[in-house]
C-alpha positions in Angstrom: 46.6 -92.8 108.6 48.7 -95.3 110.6 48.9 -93.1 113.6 51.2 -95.1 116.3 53.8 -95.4 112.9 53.5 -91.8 112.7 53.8 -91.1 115.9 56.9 -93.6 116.0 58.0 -91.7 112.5 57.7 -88.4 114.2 59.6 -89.2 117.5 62.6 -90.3 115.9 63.0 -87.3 113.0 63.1 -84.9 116.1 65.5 -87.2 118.3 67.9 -87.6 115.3 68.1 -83.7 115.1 69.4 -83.2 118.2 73.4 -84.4 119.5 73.9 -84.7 123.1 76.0 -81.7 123.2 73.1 -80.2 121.7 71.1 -80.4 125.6 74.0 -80.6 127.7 75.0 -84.5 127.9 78.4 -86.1 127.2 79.1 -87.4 124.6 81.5 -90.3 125.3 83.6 -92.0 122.2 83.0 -90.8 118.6 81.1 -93.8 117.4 77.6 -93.5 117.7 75.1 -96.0 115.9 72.3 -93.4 115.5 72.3 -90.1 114.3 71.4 -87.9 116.9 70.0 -89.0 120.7 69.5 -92.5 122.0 66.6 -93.1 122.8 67.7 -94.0 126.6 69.1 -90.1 126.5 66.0 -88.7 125.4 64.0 -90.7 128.4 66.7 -89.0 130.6 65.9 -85.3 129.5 62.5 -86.1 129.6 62.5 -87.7 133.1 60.7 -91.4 131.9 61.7 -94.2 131.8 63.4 -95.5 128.6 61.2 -99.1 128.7 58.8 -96.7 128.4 59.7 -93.9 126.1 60.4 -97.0 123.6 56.9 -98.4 124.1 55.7 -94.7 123.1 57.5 -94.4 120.1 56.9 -98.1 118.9 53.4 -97.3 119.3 52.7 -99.4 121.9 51.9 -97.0 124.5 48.5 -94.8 124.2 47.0 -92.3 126.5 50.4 -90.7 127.7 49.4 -87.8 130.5 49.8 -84.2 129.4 52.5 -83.8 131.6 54.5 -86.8 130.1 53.8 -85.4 126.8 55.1 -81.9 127.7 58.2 -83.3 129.2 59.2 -85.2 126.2 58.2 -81.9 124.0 60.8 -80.1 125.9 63.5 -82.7 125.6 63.1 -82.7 121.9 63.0 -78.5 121.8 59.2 -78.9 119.7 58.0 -75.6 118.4 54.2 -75.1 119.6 53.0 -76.6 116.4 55.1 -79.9 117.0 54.0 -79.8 120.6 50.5 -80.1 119.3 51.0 -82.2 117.0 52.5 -84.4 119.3 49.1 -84.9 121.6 46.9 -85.5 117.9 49.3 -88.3 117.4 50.1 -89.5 121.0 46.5 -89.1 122.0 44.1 -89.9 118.7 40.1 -89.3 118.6 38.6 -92.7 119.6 36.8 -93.7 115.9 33.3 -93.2 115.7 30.5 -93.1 113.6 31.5 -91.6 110.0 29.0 -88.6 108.7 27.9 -89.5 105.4 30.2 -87.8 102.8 28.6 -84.5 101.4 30.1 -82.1 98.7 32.2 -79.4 100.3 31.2 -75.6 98.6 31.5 -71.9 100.2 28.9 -70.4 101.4 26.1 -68.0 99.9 27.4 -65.2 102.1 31.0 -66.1 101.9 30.9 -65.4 97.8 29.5 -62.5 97.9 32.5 -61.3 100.4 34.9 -62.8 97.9 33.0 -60.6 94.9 33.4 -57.6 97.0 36.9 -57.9 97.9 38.5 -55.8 94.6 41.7 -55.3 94.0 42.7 -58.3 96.8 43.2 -62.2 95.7 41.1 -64.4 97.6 40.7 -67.6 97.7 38.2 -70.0 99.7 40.3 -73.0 100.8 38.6 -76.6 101.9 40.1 -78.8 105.0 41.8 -80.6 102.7 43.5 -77.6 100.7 40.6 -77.9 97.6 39.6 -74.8 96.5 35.9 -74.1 96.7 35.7 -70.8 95.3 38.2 -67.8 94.1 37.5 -64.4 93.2 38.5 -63.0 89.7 42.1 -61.7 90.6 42.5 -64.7 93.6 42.0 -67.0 90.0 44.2 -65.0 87.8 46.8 -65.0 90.5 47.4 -68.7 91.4 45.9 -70.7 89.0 44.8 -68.6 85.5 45.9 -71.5 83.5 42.5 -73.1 84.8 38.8 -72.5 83.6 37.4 -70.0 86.1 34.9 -72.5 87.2 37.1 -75.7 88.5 35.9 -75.0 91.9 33.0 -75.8 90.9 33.2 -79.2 89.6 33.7 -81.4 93.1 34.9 -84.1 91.5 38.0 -82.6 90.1 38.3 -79.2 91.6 41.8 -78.2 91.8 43.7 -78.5 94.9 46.5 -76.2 95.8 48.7 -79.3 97.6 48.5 -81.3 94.4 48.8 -78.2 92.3 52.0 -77.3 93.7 53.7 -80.7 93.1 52.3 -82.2 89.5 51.5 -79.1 88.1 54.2 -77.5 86.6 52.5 -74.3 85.9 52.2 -73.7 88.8 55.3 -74.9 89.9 57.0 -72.2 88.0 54.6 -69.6 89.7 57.1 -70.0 92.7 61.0 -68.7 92.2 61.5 -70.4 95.5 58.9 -73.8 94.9 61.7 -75.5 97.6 60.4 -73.0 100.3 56.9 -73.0 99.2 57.0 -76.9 99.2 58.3 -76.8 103.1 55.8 -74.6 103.9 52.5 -76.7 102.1 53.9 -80.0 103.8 54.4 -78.6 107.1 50.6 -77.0 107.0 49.1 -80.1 105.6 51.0 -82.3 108.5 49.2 -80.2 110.9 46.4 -81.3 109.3 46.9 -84.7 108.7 47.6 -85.0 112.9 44.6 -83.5 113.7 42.3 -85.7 111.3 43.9 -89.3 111.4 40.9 -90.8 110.2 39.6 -88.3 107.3 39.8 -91.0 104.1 40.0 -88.4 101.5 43.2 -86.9 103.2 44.9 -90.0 103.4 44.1 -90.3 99.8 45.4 -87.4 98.7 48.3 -87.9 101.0 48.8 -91.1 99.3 49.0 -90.1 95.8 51.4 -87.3 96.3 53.9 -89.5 98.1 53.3 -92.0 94.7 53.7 -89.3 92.1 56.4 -86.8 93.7 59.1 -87.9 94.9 59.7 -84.6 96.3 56.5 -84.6 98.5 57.9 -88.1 99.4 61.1 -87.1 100.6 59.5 -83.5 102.5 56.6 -86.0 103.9 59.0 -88.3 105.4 60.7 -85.4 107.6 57.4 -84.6 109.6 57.8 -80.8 109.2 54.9 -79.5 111.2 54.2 -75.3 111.6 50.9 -73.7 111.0 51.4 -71.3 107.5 48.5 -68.9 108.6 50.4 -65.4 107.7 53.9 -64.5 105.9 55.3 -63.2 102.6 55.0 -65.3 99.2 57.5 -64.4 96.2 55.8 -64.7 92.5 56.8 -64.8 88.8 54.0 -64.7 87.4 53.7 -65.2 83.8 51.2 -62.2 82.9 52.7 -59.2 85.7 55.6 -60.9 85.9 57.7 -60.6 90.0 55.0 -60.2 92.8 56.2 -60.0 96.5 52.9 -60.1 98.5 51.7 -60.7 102.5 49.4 -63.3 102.9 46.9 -64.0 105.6 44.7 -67.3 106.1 41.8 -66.6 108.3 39.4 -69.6 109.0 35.8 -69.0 109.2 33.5 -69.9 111.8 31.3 -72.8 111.7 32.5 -74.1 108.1 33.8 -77.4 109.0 37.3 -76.2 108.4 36.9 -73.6 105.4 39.5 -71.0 105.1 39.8 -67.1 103.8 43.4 -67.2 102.0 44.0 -63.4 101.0 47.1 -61.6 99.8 47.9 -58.2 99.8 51.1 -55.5 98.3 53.0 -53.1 99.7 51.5 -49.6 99.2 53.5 -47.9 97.0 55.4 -51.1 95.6 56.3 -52.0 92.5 54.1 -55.6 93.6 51.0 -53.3 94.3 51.7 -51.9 90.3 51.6 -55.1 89.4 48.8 -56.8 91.5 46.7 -53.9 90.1 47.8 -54.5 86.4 47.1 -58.3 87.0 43.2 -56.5 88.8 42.6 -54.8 85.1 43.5 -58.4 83.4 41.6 -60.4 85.1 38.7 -57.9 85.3 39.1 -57.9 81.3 38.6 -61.7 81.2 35.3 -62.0 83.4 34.0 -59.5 81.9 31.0 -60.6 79.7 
């Protein structure tokens, strides 16, 4: 990832978001060339200068202090994620040594947690949003148009950021796919910040951006939040509406692995359903 355009990229989407009147400045005359702050406004707020402030956000400035960073975070009102996301880009890793490529899987132990977990969908998620492994009703839930052992097969496992956008089953898992779109490219921005030089990101980056247009125009606003907990609407073809919590919990010394799990509402009409979908899918492993 080209990380000075990015950070460049990122800069102005947050500047153009604000208006003057928006943090207290005057706005003289009607006519403004850019949409949003100047960039000589935005080095006011944040108390640099704007020689510099351009340099930063032409990418031509590296190693910006924390307290310069934090003082252009407040100008531009970033949330905690964007102020984060800010220091990955303003401040990359230096580029070293490469560890030699390995196949990602879920651990032994991590399985057998998964195979205990009934009557909850879980799924183990990779750094790079690949799923490693599911349990019965975490398969039946987001992805039973697949075989039951695509995690498996590394080289085309199924990934739930490319799922979302050129798959249109499971596009048509989501009644709101707009919001669930929002929400993948803002967690996978996150990612993408932290881990500027991971090769098989960029890749997958890359081909979204050529085959969806609508990952193209979301990518190109730099929406940045961590997704780690919320509510997720369903229609899913076999139980039909599900309105279920989610939690993503990452586990410890997995190089990034997470624990995606979603739960009903006691006493719901989703928790009927989730446990009609439980007997299904127990019905289809069943040997």
């Amino acid at each position: 990832m080209d990380t000075p355009a990015e950070l460049g990229s990122f800069l102005r989407t947050r500047r153009a978001g604000l208006r003057p009147e928006d943090v207290g400045l005057v706005a003289y005359g009607t006519r403004r060339r850019v949409p949003g702050l100047r960039r000589e406004e935005l080095a006011q707020l944040a108390g640099v200068s704007a020689a510099y402030y351009t340099r930063l956000e032409q990418g031509q400035s590296t190693g910006a202090s924390d307290g310069v960073l934090d003082a252009i975070a407040r100008a531009l009102r970033l949330s905690q994620d964007e102020r984060a996301h800010l220091g990955n880009l303003a401040r990359p890793p230096r580029a070293g040594r490469r560890p030699a490529r390995r196949a990602e899987s879920a651990r032994p132990a991590t399985r057998r947690l998964l195979a205990a977990m009934d009557g909850v969908p879980a799924v183990v998620l990779g750094p790079r949003f690949d799923v490693l492994a599911w349990n019965p009703l975490g398969h039946a839930l987001i992805a039973g148009h697949l075989p039951a052992d695509a995690p498996e097969r590394p080289g085309d496992r199924p990934n739930t950021q490319r799922m979302l956008f050129l798959d249109p089953h499971t596009r048509e898992l989501y009644p709101d796919w707009k919001g669930e779109a929002r929400r993948a490219v803002s967690s996978l921005r996150v990612v993408a910040g932290a881990h500027p030089d991971d090769r098989r990101l960029a890749e997958l980056i890359g081909e979204l951006s050529m085959k969806s247009g609508e990952f193209a125009a979301l990518w190109s606003r730099h929406p940045v939040r961590r997704c780690a907990f919320g509510t997720k609407s369903f229609h899913h073809p076999l139980v039909g509406p599900l309105e279920l919590d989610f939690e993503m919990t990452r586990l410890p010394d997995s190089g990034g692995q997470a624990l995606l799990m979603y739960g009903a509402e006691p006493g719901s009409p989703s928790e009927a359903a989730l446990r009609l979908l439980s007997r299904e899918a127990v019905a289809f492993y069943a040997p």
